[in-house]
Short mmCIF file of C-alpha atoms in Angstrom, two decimals:
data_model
loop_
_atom_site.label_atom_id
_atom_site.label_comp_id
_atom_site.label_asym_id
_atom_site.label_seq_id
_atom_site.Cartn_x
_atom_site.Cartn_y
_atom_site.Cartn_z
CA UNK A 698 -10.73 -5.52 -17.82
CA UNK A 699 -13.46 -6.40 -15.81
CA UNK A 700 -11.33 -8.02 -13.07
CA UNK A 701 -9.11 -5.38 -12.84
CA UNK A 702 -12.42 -3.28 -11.78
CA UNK A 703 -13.16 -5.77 -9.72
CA UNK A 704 -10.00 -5.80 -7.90
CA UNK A 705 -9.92 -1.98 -7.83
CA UNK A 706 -13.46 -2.06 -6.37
CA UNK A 707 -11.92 -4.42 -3.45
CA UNK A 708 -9.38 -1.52 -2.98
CA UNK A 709 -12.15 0.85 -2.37
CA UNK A 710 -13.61 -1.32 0.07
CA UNK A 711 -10.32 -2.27 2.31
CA UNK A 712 -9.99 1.89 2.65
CA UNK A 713 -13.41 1.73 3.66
CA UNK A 714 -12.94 -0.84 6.21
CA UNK A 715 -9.82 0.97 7.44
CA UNK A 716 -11.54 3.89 8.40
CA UNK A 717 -14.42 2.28 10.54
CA UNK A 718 -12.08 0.48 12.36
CA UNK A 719 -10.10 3.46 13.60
CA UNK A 720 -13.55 5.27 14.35
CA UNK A 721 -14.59 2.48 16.59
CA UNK A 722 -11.01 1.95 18.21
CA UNK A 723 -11.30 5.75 18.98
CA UNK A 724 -15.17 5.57 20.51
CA UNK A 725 -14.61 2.29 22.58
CA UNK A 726 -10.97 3.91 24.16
CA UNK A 727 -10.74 3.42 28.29
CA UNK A 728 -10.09 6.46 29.26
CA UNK A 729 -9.82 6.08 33.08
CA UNK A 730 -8.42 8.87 35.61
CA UNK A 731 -5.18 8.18 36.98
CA UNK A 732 -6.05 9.98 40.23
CA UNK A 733 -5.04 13.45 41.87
CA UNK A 734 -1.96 14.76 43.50
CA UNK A 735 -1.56 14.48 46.67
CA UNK A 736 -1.20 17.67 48.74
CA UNK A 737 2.15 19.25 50.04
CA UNK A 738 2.84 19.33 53.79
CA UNK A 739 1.06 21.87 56.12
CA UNK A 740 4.70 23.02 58.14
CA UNK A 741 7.94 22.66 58.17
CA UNK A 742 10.58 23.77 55.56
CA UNK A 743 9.92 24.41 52.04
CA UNK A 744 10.12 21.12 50.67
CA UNK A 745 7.86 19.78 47.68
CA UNK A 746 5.49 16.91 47.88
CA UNK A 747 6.46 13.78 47.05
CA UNK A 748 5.69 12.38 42.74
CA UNK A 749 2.64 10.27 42.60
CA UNK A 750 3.40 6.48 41.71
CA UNK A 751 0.99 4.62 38.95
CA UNK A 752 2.32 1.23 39.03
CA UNK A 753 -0.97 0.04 40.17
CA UNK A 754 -2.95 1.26 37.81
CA UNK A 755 -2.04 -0.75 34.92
CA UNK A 756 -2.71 -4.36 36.16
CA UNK A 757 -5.86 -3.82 38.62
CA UNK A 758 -7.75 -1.07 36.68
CA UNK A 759 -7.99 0.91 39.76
CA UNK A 760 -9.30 4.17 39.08
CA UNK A 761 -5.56 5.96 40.71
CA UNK A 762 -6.39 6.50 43.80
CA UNK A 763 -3.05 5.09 44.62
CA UNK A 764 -1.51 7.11 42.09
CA UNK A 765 -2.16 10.31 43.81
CA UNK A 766 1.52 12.39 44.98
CA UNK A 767 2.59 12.74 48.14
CA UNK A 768 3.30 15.62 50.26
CA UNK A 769 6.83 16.05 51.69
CA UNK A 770 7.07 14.62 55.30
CA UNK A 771 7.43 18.40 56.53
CA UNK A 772 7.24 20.42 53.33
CA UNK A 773 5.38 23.40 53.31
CA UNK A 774 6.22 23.79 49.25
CA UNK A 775 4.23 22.82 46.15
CA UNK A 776 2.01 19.83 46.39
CA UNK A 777 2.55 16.43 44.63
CA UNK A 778 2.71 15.92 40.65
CA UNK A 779 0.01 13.98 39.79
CA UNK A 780 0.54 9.88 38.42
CA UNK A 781 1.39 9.53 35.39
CA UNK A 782 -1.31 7.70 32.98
CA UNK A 783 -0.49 4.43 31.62
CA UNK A 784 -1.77 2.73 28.60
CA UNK A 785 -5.02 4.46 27.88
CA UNK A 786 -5.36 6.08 31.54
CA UNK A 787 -5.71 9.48 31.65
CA UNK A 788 -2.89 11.82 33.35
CA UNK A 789 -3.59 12.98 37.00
CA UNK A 790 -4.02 16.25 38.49
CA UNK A 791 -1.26 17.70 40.34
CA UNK A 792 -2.06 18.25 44.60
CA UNK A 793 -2.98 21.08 46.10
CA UNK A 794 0.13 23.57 47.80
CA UNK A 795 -0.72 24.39 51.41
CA UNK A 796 1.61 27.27 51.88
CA UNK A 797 1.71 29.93 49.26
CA UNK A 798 3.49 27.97 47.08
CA UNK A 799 2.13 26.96 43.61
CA UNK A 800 0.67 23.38 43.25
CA UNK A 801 2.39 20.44 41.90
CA UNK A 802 2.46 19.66 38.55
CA UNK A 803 -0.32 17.76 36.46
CA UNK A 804 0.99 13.64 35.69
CA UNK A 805 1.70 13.06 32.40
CA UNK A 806 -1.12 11.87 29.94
CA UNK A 807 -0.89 8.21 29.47
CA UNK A 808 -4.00 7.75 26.85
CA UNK A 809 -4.19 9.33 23.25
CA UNK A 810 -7.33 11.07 23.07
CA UNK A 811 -7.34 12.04 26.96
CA UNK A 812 -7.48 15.85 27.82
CA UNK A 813 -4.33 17.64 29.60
CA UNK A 814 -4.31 16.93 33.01
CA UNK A 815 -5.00 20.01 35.89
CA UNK A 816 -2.58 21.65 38.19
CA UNK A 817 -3.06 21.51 41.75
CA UNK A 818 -5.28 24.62 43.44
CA UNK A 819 -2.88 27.25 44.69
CA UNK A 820 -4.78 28.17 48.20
CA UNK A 821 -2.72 29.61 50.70
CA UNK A 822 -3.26 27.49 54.32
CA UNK A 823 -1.47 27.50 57.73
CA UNK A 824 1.29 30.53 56.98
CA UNK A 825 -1.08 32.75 55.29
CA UNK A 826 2.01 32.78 52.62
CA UNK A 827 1.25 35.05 49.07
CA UNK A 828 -1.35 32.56 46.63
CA UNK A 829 0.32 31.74 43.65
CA UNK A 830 -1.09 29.74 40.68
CA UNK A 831 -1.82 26.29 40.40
CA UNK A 832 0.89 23.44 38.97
CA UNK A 833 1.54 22.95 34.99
CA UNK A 834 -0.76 20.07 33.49
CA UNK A 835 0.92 16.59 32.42
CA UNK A 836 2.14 16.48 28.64
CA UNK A 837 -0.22 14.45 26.36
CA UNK A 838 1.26 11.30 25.61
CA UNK A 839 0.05 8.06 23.57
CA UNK A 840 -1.14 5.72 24.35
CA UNK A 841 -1.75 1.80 23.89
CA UNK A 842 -5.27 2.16 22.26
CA UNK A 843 -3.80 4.33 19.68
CA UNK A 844 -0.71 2.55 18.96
CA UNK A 845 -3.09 -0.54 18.39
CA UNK A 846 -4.77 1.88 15.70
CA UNK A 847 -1.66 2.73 14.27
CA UNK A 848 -0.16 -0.72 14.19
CA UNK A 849 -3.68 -2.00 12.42
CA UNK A 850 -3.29 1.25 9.94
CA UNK A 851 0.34 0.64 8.56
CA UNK A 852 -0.60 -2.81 8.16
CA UNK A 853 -3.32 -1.99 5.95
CA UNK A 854 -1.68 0.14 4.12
CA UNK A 855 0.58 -2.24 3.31
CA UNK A 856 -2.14 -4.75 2.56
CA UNK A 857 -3.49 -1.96 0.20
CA UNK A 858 -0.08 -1.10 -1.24
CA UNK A 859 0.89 -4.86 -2.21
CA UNK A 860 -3.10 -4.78 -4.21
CA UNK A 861 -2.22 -1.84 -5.59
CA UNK A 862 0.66 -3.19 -6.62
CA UNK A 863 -0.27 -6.78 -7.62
CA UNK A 864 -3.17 -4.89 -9.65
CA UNK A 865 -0.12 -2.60 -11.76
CA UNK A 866 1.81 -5.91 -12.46
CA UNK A 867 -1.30 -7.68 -13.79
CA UNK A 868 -1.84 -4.83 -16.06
CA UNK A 869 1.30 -5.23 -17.45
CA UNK A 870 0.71 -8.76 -17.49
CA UNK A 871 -2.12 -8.41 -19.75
CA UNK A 872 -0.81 -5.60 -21.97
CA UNK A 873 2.41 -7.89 -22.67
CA UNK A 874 -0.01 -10.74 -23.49
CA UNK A 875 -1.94 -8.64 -25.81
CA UNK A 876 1.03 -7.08 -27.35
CA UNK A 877 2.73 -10.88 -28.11
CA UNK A 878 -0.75 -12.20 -29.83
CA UNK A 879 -0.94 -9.35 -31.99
CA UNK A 880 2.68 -9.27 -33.18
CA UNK A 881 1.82 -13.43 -33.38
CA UNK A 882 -1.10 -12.77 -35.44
CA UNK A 883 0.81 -10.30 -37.70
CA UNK A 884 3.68 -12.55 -38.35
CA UNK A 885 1.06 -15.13 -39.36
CA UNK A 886 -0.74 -13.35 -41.63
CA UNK A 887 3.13 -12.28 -43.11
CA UNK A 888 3.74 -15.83 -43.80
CA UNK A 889 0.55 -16.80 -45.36
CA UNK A 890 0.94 -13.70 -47.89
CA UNK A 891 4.39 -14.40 -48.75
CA UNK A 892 3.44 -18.53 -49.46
CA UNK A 893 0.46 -17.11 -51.39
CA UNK A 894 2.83 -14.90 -53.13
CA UNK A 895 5.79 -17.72 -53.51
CA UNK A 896 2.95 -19.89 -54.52
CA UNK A 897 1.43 -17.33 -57.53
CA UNK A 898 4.90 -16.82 -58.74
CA UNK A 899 5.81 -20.82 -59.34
CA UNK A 900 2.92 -21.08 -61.19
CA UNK A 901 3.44 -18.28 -62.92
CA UNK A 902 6.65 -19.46 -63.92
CA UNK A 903 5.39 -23.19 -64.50
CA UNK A 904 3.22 -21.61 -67.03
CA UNK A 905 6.13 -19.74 -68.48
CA UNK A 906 7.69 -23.03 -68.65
CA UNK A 907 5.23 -24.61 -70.25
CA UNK A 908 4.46 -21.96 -72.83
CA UNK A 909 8.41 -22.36 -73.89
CA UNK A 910 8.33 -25.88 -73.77
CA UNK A 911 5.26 -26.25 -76.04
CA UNK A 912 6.92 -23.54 -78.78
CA UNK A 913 10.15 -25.16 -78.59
CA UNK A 914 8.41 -28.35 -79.14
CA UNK A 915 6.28 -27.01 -81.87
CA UNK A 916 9.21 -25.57 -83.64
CA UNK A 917 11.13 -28.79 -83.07
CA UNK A 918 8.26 -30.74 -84.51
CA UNK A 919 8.13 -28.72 -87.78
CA UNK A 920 11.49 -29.14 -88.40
CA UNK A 921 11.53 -33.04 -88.19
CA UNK A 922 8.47 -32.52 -90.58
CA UNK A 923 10.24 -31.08 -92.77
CA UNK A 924 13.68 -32.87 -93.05
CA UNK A 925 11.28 -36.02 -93.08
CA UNK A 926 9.48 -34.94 -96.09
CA UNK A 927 11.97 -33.82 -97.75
CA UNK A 928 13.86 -37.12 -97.33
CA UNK A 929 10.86 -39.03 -98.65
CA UNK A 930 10.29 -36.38 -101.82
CA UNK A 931 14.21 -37.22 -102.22
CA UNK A 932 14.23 -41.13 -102.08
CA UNK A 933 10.82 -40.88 -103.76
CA UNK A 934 12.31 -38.97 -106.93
CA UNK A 935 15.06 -41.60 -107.45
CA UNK A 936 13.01 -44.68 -106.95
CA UNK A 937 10.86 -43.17 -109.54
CA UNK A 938 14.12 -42.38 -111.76
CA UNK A 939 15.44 -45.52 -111.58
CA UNK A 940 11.91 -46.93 -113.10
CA UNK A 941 11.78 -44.92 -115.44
#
């Protein structure tokens, strides 16, 4: 018993350690910015700005300033979607329209725990067109720090499953063990009543014997006594005839 309380104490512990290690994955996370949008073309026709590109970010750790959208070579529509966020690098904001039209959508959110990206401003410039709102932020994606956490979590739960598990089968283990010295100890104390009782009833019947025995040979005895003396009173009388 006391090992299975130590081994369910170990339990205890592993779910401990578990949770400090996904707290301190969590607080160390890089959370770096993948940069801003770039902003849509000042004239022109109404073309949008170009999507931002964030190849760069994920070798150099640049902080995205060449992940920022482009502008369309003449457009005068929305400005660029931000860069999208790799690993844990936080989603860019979309550019800035020039001409009325709304700004370019937010990049999408490359890190776990980082917030949702901005749309770009929507300020009117050169046209004077109508000011409508700024671009939709990036969506929230995870990212590599988290699947880390989640890769170390499954495999401690499996870790903590297989104890679990192990600790169950020892149980049985024991109980079985248990279980087969009792019935072992029962059967042996089975036999050693039924020899005691095997060995009361032989000499119970030895004695028996022996009683018999001794009255047969009593009677026995008595009646060779008898014959005998009456064969010596017989031979006795005619010896004592034939003197006379």
């Amino acid at each position: 018993m006391t090992t299975m309380v130590v081994m369910e104490m170990m339990v205890v512990m592993v779910v401990l350690v578990v949770m400090v290690m996904v707290v301190l994955a969590v607080m160390v996370m890089e959370m770096t910015d993948g940069g801003v949008g770039g902003d849509g073309g000042e004239d022109g026709d109404e073309s949008d700005g170009g999507v931002g590109d964030c190849d760069c970010g994920v070798e150099d750790g640049d902080d995205g300033a060449c992940c920022d959208g482009f502008g369309g070579v003449k457009g005068d529509g929305n400005g660029g979607d931000g860069g999208d966020g790799y690993g844990s690098w936080v989603c860019s904001d979309g550019g800035d329209n020039y001409d009325g039209v709304g700004g370019g959508a937010g990049g999408a959110c490359g890190g776990g725990a980082c917030a949702f990206s901005g749309g770009g401003d929507g300020d009117g410039d050169d046209d004077g067109g109508v000011r409508n709102g700024g671009g939709d932020g990036g969506l929230d994606y995870v990212g590599y720090g988290w699947v880390v956490v989640v890769n170390v979590i499954e495999v401690m739960e499996v870790v903590i499953v297989v104890m679990v598990v192990t600790m169950v089968l020892l149980e049985i283990i024991v109980m079985l063990v248990v279980v087969i010295v009792v019935v072992m100890m029962v059967m042996v104390i089975v036999l050693v009543m039924v020899v005691v009782i095997v060995g009361l009833l032989m000499v119970v019947m030895m004695v028996m014997v022996m009683v018999v025995l001794e009255a047969v040979v009593v009677v026995l005895v008595e009646k060779v006594l008898v014959v005998v003396v009456l064969v010596v009173v017989m031979f006795s009388g005619y010896f004592l005839a034939a003197k006379l």
